[in-house]
C-alpha cells in the first residue's frame, strides 16, 4: 500500500515550482513536508492529487495511478485556499465525503449518516452541524475539514498546514487523530511550517525548496546546515518567531 512519487516536476506556465521530487511512504507512517513559503509544498500535494497537472514524473498508490483512487484519498486543504463564503452547512461539508459511496443525487444512507455524525462528534462539532462554514472560527473550520477527511474513510491523508490559527484544544484533537490513523495503517502527509515539536511526530521528513533539500529522519533533516540551505537567512527570523510563539 505504498505511495510512490518519482521524479515529479510541476511548473506554472513555464515557471518551475517543483523539480525532480521523489519519495515513498509506507502504511502507518506520517511524512512531514517542510520548507519556506513558496517552496512548492501545496503544489506537491495538489499535483499528487491531480488537481494541477504535472510536467513529468510518476505518481503511484498501491501500484496504480492515484487518479483512479481518489475515493480513498482525503485532502484537508490549507485554510487560505478555501472559499469560506461559500454557503454550505457544516453537516453538508462533511456529508460531501460520502458522495463517492452514495452518489450525488441520492439521499445518504443510514450508515453514511452515522459515519458523518461520529466524525463530527470526534472533532467536537456535532452541536454546530447546522451552522454555515463561513460563520465558524478558524479552529472550528479546521475541525470540520478534519471530520470530512475522517468520514471519507480514506487510506491516504493529506493535511496542508492544519495547525495554522488553531487553539491547543484543536491541536490536541488533530494529533490524536494522526495517532489513530497511523495505528490503523493509514498513510499521512503533513505539510507544516512548524519546525518544533510537530516534527517529532513525523516518521520521515522532506525538506523542500523546489527540489528536495534533505530527506530522512527528523534528526537527519533538521540540521542547521540543511535549514540554512532551504531557508537562507530567513531561518534567523524563523527561529525568533518560534521562540516568541
Ligand atoms: N496557481 C498558481 N499559478 C501560478 N503560480 C503559482 C500558483 N500557485 C502557486 N504558484 C507559485 O508556485 C510556487 C509554489 O507555491 P506553493 O503554494 O506550492 O508554495 P508553498 O510551499 O505551499 O508555500 P506556503 O508556505 O506559502 O503555503 C510559488 O512560487 C507560487 O507563487
Ligand atoms: Mg502552501
mmCIF file of C-alpha atoms and ligand atoms in Angstrom, residues 12-13 17 35-44 46 78 81 160-161, ligand 1:
data_model
loop_
_atom_site.group_PDB
_atom_site.id
_atom_site.type_symbol
_atom_site.label_atom_id
_atom_site.label_comp_id
_atom_site.label_asym_id
_atom_site.label_seq_id
_atom_site.Cartn_x
_atom_site.Cartn_y
_atom_site.Cartn_z
ATOM 1 C CA UNK A 12 3.050 27.118 -13.617
ATOM 2 C CA UNK A 13 3.096 28.498 -17.144
ATOM 3 C CA UNK A 17 7.512 25.162 -8.871
ATOM 4 C CA UNK A 35 10.178 24.324 3.548
ATOM 5 C CA UNK A 36 9.860 28.103 3.184
ATOM 6 C CA UNK A 37 6.874 29.978 1.753
ATOM 7 C CA UNK A 38 6.654 29.328 -1.972
ATOM 8 C CA UNK A 39 8.774 26.163 -1.701
ATOM 9 C CA UNK A 40 6.144 24.168 -3.565
ATOM 10 C CA UNK A 41 4.641 22.270 -0.629
ATOM 11 C CA UNK A 42 0.988 22.847 -1.555
ATOM 12 C CA UNK A 43 1.870 22.382 -5.212
ATOM 13 C CA UNK A 44 3.355 18.974 -4.432
ATOM 14 C CA UNK A 46 -2.092 19.233 -5.470
ATOM 15 C CA UNK A 78 -4.642 24.910 3.505
ATOM 16 C CA UNK A 81 -7.090 28.212 -0.185
ATOM 17 C CA UNK A 160 -1.894 21.173 4.410
ATOM 18 C CA UNK A 161 -0.915 23.350 7.397
HETATM 19 N N1 LIG B 1 -1.970 28.881 -9.385
HETATM 20 C C1 LIG B 1 -0.709 29.323 -9.484
HETATM 21 N N2 LIG B 1 -0.284 29.963 -10.580
HETATM 22 C C2 LIG B 1 0.982 30.391 -10.728
HETATM 23 N N3 LIG B 1 1.921 30.221 -9.783
HETATM 24 C C3 LIG B 1 1.580 29.590 -8.650
HETATM 25 C C4 LIG B 1 0.239 29.098 -8.439
HETATM 26 N N4 LIG B 1 0.196 28.502 -7.227
HETATM 27 C C5 LIG B 1 1.423 28.613 -6.698
HETATM 28 N N5 LIG B 1 2.268 29.261 -7.540
HETATM 29 C C6 LIG B 1 3.699 29.534 -7.315
HETATM 30 O O1 LIG B 1 4.370 28.304 -7.152
HETATM 31 C C7 LIG B 1 5.310 28.355 -6.083
HETATM 32 C C8 LIG B 1 4.978 27.319 -5.038
HETATM 33 O O2 LIG B 1 3.742 27.667 -4.394
HETATM 34 P P1 LIG B 1 3.088 26.771 -3.259
HETATM 35 O O3 LIG B 1 1.757 27.357 -2.927
HETATM 36 O O4 LIG B 1 3.154 25.348 -3.648
HETATM 37 O O5 LIG B 1 4.113 27.016 -2.050
HETATM 38 P P2 LIG B 1 4.035 26.556 -0.540
HETATM 39 O O6 LIG B 1 5.318 25.862 -0.221
HETATM 40 O O7 LIG B 1 2.786 25.806 -0.301
HETATM 41 O O8 LIG B 1 4.017 27.958 0.226
HETATM 42 P P3 LIG B 1 3.287 28.428 1.582
HETATM 43 O O9 LIG B 1 4.196 28.025 2.704
HETATM 44 O O10 LIG B 1 3.231 29.905 1.448
HETATM 45 O O11 LIG B 1 1.933 27.776 1.650
HETATM 46 C C9 LIG B 1 5.283 29.805 -5.590
HETATM 47 O O12 LIG B 1 6.309 30.488 -6.217
HETATM 48 C C10 LIG B 1 3.923 30.301 -6.034
HETATM 49 O O13 LIG B 1 3.957 31.687 -6.245
#
